[in-house]
mmCIF file of C-alpha atoms in Angstrom:
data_model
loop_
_atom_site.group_PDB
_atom_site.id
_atom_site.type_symbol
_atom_site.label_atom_id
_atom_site.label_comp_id
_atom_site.label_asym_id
_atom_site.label_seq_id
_atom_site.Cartn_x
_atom_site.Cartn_y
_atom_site.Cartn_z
ATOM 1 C CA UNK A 111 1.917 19.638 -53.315
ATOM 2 C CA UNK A 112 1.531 22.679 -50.879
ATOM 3 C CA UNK A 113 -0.065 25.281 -53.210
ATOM 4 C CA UNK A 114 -0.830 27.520 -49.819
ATOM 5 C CA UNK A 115 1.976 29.249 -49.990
ATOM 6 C CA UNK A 116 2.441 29.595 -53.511
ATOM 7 C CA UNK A 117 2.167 33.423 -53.466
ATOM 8 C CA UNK A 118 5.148 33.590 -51.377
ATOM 9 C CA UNK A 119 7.437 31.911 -53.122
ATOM 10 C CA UNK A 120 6.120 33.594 -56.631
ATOM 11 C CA UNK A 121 6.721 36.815 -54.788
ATOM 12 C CA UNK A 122 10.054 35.339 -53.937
ATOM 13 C CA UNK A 123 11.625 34.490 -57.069
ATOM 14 C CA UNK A 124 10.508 37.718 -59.043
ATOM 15 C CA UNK A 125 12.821 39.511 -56.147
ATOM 16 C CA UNK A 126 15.568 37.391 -56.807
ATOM 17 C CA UNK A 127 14.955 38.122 -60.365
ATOM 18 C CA UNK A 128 15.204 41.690 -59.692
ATOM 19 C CA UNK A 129 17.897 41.995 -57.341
ATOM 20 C CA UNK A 130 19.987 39.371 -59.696
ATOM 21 C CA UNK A 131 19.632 42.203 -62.262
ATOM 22 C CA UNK A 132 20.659 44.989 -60.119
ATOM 23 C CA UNK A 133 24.013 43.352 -59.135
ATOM 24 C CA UNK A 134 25.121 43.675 -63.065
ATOM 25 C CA UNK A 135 26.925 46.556 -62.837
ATOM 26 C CA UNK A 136 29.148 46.087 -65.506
ATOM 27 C CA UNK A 137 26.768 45.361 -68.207
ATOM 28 C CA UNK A 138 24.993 47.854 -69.970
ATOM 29 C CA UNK A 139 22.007 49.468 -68.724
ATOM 30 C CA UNK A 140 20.108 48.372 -71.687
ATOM 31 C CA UNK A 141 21.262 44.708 -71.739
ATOM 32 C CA UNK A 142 20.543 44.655 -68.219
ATOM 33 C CA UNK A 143 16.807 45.941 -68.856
ATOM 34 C CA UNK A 144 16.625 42.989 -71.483
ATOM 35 C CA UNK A 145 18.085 40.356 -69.419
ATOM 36 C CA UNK A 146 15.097 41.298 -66.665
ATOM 37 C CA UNK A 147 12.357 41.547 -69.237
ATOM 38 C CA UNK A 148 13.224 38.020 -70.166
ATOM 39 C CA UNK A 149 12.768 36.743 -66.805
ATOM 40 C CA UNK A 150 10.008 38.833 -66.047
ATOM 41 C CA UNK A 151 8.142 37.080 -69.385
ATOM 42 C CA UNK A 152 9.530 33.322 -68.761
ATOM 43 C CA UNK A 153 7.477 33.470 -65.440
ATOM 44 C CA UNK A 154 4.526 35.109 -67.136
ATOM 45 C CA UNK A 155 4.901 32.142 -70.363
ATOM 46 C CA UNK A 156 4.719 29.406 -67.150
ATOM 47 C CA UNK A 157 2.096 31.036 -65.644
ATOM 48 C CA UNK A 158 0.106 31.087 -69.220
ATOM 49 C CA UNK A 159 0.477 27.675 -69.609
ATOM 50 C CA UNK A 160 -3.587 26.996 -68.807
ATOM 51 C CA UNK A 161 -3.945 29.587 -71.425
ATOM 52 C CA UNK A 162 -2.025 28.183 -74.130
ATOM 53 C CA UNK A 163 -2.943 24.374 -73.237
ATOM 54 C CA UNK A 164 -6.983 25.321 -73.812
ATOM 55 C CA UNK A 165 -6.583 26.188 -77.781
ATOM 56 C CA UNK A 166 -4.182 23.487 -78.610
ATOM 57 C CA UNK A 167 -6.196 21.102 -76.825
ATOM 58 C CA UNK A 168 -9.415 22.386 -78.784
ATOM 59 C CA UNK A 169 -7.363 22.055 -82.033
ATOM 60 C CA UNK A 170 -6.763 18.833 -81.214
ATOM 61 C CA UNK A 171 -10.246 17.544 -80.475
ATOM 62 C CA UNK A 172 -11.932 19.438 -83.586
ATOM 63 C CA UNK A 173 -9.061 17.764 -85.757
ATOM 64 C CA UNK A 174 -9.329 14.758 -84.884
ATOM 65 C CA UNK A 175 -13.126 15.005 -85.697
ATOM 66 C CA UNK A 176 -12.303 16.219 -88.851
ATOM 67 C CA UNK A 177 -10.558 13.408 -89.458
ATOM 68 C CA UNK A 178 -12.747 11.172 -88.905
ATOM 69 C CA UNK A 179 -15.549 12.803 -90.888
ATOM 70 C CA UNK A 180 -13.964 12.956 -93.867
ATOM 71 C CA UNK A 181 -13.383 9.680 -93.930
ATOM 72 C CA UNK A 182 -17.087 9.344 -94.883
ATOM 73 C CA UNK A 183 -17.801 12.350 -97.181
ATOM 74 C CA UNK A 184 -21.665 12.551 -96.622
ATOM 75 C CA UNK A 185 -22.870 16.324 -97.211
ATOM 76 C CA UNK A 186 -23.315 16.518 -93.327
ATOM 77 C CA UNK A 187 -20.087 15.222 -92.189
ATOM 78 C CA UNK A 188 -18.165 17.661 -94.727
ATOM 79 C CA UNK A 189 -20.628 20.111 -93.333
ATOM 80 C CA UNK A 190 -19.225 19.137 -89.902
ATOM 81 C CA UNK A 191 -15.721 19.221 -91.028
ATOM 82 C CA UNK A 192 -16.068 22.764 -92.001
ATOM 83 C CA UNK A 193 -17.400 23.758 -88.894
ATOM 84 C CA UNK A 194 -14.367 21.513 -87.316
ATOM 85 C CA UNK A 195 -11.628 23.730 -89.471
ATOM 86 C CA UNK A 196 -13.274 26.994 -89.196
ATOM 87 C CA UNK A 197 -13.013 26.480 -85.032
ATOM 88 C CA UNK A 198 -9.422 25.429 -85.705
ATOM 89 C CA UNK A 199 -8.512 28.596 -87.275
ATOM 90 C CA UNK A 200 -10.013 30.604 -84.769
ATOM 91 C CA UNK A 201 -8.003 28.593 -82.282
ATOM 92 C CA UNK A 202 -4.988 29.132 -84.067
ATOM 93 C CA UNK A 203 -5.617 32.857 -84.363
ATOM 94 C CA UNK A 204 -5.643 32.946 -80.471
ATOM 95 C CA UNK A 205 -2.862 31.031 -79.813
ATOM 96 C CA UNK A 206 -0.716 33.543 -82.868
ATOM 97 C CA UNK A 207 -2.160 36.737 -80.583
ATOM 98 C CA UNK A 208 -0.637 35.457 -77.342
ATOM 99 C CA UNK A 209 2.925 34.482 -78.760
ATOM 100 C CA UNK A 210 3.035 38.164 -80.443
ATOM 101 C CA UNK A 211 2.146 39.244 -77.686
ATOM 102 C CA UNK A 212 4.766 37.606 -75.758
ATOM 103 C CA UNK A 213 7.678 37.921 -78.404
ATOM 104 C CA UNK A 214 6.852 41.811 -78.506
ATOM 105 C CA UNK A 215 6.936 42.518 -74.678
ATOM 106 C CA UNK A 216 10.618 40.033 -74.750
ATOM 107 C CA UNK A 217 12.428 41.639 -77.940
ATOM 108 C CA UNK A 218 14.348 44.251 -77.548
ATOM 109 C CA UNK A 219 13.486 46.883 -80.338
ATOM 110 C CA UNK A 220 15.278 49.809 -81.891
ATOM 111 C CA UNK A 221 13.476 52.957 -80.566
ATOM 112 C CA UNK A 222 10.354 53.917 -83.377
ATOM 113 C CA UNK A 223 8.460 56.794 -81.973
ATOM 114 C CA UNK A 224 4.787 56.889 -83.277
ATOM 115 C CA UNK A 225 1.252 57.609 -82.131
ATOM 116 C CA UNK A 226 -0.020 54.641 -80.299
ATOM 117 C CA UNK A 227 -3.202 54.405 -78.637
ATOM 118 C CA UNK A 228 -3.111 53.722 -74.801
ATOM 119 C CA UNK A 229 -5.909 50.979 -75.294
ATOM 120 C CA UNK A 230 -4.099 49.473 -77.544
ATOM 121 C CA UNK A 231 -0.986 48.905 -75.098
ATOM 122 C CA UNK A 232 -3.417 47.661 -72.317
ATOM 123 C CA UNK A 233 -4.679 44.961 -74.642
ATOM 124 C CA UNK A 234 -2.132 43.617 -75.323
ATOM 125 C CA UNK A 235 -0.458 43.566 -71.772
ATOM 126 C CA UNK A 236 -3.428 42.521 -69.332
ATOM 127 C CA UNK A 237 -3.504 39.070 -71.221
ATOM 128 C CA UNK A 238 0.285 38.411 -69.946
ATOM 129 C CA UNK A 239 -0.921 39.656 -66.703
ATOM 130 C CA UNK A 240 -4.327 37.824 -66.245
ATOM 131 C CA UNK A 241 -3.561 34.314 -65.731
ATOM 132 C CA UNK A 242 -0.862 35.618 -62.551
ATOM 133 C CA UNK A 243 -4.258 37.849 -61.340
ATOM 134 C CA UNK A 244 -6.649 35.408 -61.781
ATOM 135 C CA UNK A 245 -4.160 32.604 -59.697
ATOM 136 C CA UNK A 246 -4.217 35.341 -56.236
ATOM 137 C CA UNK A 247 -8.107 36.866 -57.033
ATOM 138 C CA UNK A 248 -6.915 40.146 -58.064
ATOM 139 C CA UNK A 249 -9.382 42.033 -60.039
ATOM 140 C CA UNK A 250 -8.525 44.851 -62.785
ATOM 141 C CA UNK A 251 -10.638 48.129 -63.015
ATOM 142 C CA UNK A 252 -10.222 50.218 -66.150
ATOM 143 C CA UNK A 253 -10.667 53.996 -65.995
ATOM 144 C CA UNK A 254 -9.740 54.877 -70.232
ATOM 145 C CA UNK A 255 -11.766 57.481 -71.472
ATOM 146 C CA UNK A 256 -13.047 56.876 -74.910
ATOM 147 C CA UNK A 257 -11.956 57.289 -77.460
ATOM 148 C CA UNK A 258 -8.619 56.136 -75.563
ATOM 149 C CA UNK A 259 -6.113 58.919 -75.384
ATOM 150 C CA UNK A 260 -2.726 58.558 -77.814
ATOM 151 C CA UNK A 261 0.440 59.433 -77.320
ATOM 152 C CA UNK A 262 3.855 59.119 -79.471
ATOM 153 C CA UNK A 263 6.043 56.970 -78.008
ATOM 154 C CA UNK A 264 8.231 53.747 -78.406
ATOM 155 C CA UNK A 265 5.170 51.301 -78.297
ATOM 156 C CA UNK A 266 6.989 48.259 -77.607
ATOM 157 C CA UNK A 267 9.205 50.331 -74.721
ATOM 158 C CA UNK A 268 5.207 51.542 -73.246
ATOM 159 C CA UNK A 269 4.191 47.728 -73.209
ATOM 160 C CA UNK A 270 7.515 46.836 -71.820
ATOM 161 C CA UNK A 271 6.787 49.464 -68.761
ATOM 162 C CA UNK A 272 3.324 48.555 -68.413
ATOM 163 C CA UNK A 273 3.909 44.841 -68.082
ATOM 164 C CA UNK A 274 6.230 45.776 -65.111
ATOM 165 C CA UNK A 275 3.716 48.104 -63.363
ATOM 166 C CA UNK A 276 1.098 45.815 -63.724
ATOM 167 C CA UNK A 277 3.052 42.973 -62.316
ATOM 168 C CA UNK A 278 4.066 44.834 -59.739
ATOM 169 C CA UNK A 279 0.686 46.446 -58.546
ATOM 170 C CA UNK A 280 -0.591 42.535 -58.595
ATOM 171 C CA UNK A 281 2.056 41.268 -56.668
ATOM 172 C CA UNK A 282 1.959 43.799 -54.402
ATOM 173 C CA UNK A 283 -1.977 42.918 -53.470
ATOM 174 C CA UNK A 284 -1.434 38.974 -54.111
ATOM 175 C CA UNK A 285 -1.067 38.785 -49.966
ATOM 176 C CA UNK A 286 -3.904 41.068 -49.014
ATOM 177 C CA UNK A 287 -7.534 40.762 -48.481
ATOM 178 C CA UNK A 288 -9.883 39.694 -50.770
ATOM 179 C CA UNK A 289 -11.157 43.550 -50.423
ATOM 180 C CA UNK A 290 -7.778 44.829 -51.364
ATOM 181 C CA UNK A 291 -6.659 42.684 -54.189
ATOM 182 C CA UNK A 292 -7.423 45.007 -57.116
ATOM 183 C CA UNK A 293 -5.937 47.142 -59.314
ATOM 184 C CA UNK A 294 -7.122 50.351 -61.061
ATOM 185 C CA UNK A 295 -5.446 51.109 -63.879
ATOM 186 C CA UNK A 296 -6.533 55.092 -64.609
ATOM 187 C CA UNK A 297 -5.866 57.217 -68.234
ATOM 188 C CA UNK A 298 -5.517 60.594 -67.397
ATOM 189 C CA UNK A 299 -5.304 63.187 -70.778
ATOM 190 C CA UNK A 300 -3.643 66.679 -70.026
ATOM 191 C CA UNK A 301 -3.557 69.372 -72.451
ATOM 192 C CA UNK A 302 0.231 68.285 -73.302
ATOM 193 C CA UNK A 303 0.807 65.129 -71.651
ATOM 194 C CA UNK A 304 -1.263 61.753 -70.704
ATOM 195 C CA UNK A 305 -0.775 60.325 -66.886
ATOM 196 C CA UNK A 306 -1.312 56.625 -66.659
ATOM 197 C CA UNK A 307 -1.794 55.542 -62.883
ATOM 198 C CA UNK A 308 -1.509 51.992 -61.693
ATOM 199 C CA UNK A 309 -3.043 52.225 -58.184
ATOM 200 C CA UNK A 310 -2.673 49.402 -55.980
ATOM 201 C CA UNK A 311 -3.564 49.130 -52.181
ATOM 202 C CA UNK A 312 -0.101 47.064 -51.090
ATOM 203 C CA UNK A 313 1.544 47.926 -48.345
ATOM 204 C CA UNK A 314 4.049 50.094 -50.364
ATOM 205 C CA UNK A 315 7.507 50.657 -49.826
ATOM 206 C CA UNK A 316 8.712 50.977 -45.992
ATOM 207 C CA UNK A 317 9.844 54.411 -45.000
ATOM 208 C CA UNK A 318 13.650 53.092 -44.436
ATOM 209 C CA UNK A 319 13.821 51.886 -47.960
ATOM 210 C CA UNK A 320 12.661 55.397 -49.202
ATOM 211 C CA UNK A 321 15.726 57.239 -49.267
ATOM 212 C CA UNK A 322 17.534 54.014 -51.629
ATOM 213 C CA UNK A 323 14.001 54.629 -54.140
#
């Protein structure tokens, strides 16, 4: 399999993704938005596949352990076992974080306005993100002061405009140099209003598309 020019053609297919979604002009804005989350997020659940396959496989091994250990229930194999389940749950826990996290950025929500704290959004959107960054080298550099800013807002809307930012900026450096693949995500509190840059160092948008931005 050619994996060389797998950036291309992962580059490729979120633009058809996009462009699909433009050309619904008669469904509602709002569907529309959904219909492109969704895609956005079935690439992102393929490219987390690694992620997901590591704790199931370690639930596996530490069960089947267990298994066997209690099949002999010295004081050091039940030991063993509950060293076996405890792993399992932990496993388990990581695996429930990354399907909320998933089924949260994918659902569309009712609007529910309420402080949220900007760290709180990023963690739970650079996991989706991570596996895509780590597969093209690109690096993420946090700038959040501390204690991180809040803000009210729709939480699951913020997530939902994050994901796509952060995408974006990491597609838009998957081609470059190894010097240029990263992306700063910066937190900047006003008196009145938070700014939350996503800098990347892509090529940007060329001056004859401007006037259609």
């Amino acid at each position: 399999m050619d994996r060389a020019n797998e950036p291309e053609r992962d580059l490729e297919r979120s633009a058809e993704v996009r462009n699909a979604a433009q050309t619904l002009d008669d469904v509602p804005l709002e569907e529309v938005a959904h219909l492109e989350r969704l895609a956005v997020v079935g690439q992102l659940c393929a490219e987390m596949a690694h992620e997901i396959s590591q704790p199931l496989t370690a639930i596996r091994m530490f069960a089947d352990s267990a298994l066997g250990k209690i099949k002999e229930p010295t004081a050091e194999n039940l030991s063993q076992v509950e060293e076996a389940l405890a792993t399992i749950y932990v496993q388990a826990a990581r695996l429930q974080q990354l399907t909320s996290r998933v089924h949260g950025v994918s659902c569309p929500s009712q609007q529910t306005r309420q402080p949220v704290a900007i760290s709180d959004v990023l963690d739970n959107v650079l996991p989706l993100v991570e596996p895509l960054a780590e597969r093209y080298g690109v690096e993420f550099e946090l700038d959040v002061p501390q204690p991180s800013p809040r803000l009210v807002a729709d939480r699951v809307q913020l997530e939902q405009v994050m994901l796509n930012l952060v995408r974006n900026a990491v597609e838009a450096v998957a081609l470059q140099s190894p010097e240029r693949r990263r992306v700063l995500i910066r937190v900047v509190p006003g008196d009145r209003s938070i700014a939350i840059d996503v800098v990347d160092r892509g090529e940007g948008i060329p001056e004859s598309n401007l006037p259609h931005v």
